[in-house]
mmCIF file of C-alpha atoms in Angstrom:
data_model
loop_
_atom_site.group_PDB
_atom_site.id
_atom_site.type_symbol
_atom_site.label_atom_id
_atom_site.label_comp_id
_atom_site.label_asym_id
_atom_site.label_seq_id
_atom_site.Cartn_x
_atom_site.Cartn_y
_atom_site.Cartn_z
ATOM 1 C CA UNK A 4 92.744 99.528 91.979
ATOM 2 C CA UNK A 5 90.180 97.285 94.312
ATOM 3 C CA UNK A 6 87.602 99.134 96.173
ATOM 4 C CA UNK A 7 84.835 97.147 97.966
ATOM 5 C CA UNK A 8 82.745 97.475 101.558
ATOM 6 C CA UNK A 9 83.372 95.039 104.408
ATOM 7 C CA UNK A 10 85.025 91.669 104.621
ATOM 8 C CA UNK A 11 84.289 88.890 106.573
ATOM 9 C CA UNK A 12 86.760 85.679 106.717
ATOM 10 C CA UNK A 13 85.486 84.073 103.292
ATOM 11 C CA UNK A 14 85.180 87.520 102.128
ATOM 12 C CA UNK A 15 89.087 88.729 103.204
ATOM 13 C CA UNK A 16 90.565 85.280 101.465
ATOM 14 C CA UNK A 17 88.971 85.866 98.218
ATOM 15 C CA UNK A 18 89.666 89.689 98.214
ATOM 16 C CA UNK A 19 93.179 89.144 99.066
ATOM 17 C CA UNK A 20 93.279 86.389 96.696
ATOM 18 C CA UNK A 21 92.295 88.604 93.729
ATOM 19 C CA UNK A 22 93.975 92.080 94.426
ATOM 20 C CA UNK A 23 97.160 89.691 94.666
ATOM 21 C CA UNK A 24 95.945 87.793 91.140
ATOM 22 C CA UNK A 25 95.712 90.594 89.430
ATOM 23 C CA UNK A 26 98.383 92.619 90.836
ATOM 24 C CA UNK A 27 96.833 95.603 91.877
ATOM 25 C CA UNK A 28 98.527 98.955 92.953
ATOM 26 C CA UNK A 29 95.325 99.600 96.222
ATOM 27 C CA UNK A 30 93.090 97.630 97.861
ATOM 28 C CA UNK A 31 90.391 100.635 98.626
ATOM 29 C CA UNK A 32 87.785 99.665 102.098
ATOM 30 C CA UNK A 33 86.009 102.549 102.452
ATOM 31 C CA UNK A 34 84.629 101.837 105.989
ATOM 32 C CA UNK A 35 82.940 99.012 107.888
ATOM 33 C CA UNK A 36 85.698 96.149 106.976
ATOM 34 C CA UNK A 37 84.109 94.489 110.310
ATOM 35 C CA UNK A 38 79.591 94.675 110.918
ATOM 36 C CA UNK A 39 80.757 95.673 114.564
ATOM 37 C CA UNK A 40 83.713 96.304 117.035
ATOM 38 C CA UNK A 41 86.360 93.862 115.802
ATOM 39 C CA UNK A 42 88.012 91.481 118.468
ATOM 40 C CA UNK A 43 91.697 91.404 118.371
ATOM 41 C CA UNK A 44 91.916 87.693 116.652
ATOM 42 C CA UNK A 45 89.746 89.242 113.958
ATOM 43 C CA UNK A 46 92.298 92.458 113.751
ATOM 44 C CA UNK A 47 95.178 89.903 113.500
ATOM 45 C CA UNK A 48 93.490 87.419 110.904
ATOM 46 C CA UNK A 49 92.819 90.181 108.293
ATOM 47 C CA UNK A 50 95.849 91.818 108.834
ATOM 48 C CA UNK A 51 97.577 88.617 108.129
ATOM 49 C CA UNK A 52 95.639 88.046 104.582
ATOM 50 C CA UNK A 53 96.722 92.000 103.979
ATOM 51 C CA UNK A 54 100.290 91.115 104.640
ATOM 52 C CA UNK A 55 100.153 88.145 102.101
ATOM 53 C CA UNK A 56 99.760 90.842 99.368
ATOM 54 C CA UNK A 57 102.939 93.015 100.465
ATOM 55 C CA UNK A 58 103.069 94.479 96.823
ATOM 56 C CA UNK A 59 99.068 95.515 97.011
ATOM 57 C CA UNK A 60 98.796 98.854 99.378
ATOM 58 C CA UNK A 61 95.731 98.589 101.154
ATOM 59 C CA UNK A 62 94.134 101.478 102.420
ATOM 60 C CA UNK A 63 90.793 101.816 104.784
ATOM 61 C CA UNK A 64 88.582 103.632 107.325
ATOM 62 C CA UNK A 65 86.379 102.736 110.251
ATOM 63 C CA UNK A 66 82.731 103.182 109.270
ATOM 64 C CA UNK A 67 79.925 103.288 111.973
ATOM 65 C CA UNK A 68 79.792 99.780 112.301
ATOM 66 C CA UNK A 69 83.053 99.482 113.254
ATOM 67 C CA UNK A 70 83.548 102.886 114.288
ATOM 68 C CA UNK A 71 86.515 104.036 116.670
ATOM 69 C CA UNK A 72 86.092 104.559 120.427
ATOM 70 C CA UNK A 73 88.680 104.871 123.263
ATOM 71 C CA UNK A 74 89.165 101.800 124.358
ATOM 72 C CA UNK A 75 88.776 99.578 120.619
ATOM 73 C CA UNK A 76 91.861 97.495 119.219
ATOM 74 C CA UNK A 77 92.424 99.871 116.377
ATOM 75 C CA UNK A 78 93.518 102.290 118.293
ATOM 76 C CA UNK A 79 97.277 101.347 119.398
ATOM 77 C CA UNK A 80 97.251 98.064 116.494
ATOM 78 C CA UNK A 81 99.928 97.290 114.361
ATOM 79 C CA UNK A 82 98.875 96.736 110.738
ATOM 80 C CA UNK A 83 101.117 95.075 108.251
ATOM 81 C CA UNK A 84 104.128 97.519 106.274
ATOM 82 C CA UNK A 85 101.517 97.889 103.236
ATOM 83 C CA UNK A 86 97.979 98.456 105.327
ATOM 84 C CA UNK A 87 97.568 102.276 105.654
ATOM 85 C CA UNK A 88 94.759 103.105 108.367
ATOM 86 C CA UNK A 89 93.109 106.344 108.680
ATOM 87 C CA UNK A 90 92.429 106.150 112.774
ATOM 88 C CA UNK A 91 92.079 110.455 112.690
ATOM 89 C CA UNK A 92 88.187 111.907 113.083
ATOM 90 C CA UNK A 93 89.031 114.540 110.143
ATOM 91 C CA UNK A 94 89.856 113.761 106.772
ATOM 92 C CA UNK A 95 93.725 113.890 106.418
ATOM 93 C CA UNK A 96 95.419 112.673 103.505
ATOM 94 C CA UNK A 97 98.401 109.740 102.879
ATOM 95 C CA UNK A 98 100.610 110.801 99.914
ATOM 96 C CA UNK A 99 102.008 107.595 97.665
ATOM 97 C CA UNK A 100 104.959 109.123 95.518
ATOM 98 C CA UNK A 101 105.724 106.222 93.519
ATOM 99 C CA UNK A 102 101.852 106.095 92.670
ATOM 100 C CA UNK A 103 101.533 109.873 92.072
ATOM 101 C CA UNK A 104 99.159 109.328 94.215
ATOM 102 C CA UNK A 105 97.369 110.642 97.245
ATOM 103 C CA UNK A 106 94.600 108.939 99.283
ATOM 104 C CA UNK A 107 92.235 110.668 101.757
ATOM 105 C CA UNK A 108 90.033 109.260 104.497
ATOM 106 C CA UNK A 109 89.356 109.762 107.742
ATOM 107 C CA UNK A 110 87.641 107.398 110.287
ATOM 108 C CA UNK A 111 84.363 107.780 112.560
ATOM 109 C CA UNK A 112 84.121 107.992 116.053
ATOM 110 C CA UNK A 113 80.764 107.445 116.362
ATOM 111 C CA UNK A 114 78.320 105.640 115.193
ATOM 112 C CA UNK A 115 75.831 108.587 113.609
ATOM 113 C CA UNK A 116 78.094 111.508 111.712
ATOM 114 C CA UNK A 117 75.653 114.305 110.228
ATOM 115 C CA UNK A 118 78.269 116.294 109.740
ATOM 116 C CA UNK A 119 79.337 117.514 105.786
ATOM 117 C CA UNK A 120 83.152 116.311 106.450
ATOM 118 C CA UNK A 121 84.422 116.164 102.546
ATOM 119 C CA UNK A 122 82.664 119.653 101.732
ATOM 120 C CA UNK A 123 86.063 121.505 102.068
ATOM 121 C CA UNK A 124 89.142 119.346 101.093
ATOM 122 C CA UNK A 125 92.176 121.566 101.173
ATOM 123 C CA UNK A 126 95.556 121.101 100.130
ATOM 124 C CA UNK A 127 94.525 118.955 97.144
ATOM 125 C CA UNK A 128 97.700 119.053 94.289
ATOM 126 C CA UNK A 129 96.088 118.797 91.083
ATOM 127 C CA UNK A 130 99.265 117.057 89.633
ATOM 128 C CA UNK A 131 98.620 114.044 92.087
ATOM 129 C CA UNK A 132 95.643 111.147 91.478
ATOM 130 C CA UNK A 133 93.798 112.502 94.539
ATOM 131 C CA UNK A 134 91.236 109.398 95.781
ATOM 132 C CA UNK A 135 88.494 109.811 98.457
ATOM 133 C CA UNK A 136 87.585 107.114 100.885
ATOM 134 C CA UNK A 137 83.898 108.164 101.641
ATOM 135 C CA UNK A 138 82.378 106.346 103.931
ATOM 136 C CA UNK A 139 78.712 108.132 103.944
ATOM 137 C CA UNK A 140 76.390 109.445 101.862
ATOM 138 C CA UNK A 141 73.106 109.833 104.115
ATOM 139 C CA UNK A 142 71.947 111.807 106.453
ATOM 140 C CA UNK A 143 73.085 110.670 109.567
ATOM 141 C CA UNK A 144 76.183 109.579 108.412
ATOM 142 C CA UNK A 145 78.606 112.162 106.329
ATOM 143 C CA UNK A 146 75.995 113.661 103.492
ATOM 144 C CA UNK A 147 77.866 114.728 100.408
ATOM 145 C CA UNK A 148 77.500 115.553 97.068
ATOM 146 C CA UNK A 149 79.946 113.691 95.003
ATOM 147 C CA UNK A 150 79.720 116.332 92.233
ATOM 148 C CA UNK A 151 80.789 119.158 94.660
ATOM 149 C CA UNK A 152 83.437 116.462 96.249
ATOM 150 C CA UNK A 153 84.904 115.760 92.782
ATOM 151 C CA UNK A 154 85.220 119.797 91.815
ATOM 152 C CA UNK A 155 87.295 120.128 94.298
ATOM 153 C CA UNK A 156 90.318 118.294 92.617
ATOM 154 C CA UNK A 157 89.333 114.570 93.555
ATOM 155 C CA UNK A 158 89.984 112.269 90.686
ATOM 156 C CA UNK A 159 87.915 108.992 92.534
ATOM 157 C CA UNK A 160 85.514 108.318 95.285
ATOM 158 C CA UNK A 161 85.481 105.064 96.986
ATOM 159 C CA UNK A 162 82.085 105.208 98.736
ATOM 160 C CA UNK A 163 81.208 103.287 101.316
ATOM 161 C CA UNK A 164 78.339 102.942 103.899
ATOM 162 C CA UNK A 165 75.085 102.190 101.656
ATOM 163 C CA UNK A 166 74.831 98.433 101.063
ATOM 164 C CA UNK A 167 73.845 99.142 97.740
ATOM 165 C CA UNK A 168 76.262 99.287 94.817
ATOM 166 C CA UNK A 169 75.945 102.064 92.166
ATOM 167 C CA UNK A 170 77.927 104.621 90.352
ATOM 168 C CA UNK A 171 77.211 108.462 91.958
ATOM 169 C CA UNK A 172 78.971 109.902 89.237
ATOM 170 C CA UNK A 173 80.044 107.275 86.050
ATOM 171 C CA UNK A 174 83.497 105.864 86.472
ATOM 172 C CA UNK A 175 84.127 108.859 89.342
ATOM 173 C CA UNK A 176 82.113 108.341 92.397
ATOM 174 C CA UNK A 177 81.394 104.232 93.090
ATOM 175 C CA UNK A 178 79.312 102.765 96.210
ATOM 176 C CA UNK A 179 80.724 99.594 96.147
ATOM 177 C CA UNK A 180 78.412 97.702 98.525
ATOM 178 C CA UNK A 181 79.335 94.503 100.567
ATOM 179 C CA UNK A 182 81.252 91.809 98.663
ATOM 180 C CA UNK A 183 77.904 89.367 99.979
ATOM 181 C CA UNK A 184 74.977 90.607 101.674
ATOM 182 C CA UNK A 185 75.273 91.005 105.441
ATOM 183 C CA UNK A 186 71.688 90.440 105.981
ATOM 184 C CA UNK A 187 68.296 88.735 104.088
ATOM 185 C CA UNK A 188 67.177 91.655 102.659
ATOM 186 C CA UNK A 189 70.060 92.623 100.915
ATOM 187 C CA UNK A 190 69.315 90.981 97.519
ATOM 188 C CA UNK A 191 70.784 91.434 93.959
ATOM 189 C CA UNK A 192 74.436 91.721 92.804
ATOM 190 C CA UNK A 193 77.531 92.529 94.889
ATOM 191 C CA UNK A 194 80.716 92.233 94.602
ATOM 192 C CA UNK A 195 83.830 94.482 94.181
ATOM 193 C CA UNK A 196 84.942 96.935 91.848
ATOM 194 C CA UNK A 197 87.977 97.201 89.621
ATOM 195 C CA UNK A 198 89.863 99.752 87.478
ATOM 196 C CA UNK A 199 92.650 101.797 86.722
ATOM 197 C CA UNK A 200 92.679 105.668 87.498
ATOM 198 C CA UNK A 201 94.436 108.264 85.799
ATOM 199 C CA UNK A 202 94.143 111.785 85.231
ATOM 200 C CA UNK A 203 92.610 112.104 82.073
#
């Protein structure tokens, strides 16, 4: 299990490079895979380093950088067999039975949210490893309390949004950050995060 926040080119080689390395079940983006609308070319190029890890499911949202609107390329594009997209503006959830497994996200259609989206899950099994992609965590954009977001039967939050990485909850609820900083103030570590999820 991979989970970072954004990719650029560089980024998307070495990302793809590891979750294929070290054989990975997800590859987690929890919003903001692009700093702004992506251009088609730039749809097509990361979708191609996805589809060189066809054993590595990747799932990921729009953030409000790269946020959905009617006319953008995500809309109507075709993602490789093992890229699952969450294009819908409420959190909806992607069951993986081989995995046990279900992952839910939802993407953003604009570029402020204030809205508490992941306050009332439903429909959570508690048999199933039941993963969050949260892109959020301030107050313009999805505020939540990963404590409340966990009680409700999630087993994992993949955070996304702040560009600084920390644990919310240890081992539970982990901002990633961006694999390199995506501007000159953005100093100290970054990177991805790794591990393996179970129930216990």
């Amino acid at each position: 299990m991979m989970a970072n926040h954004g990719v650029n080119r560089e980024q998307g080689v070495y990302g793809r490079a590891e979750a294929g390395r070290r054989q990975v079940d997800f590859l987690l983006i929890s919003g903001d895979l692009f700093h702004r609308q992506p251009l088609k070319r730039e749809l097509k190029e990361v979708n191609y380093l996805f589809s060189q890890i066809p054993d590595v499911k990747v799932a990921l949202v729009a953030g409000n950088h790269d946020h959905m609107q009617p006319k953008c390329y995500y809309l109507d594009f075709e993602w490789a067999e093992n890229v699952y997209f969450f294009k819908e503006e409420e959190v909806t959830g992607i069951d993986f039975p081989a995995e046990n497994v279900t992952i839910y996200g939802m993407s953003y259609w604009h570029k402020k949210l204030p809205k508490r989206c992941y306050d009332n899950l439903d429909g959570i099994n508690p048999n199933r490893i039941n993963i969050l992609l949260a892109h959020g965590g301030d107050d313009n954009h999805i505020p939540y309390s990963a404590n409340q977001v966990l009680a409700q039967g999630i087993d994992y939050i993949a955070g996304g949004h702040l560009h600084t990485g920390r644990q919310l909850v240890e081992d539970r609820a982990i901002i990633a950050g961006p694999l390199e900083p995506t501007e000159s103030k953005e100093v100290g570590p970054h990177g991805y995060w790794i591990g393996e999820i179970t129930k216990q």
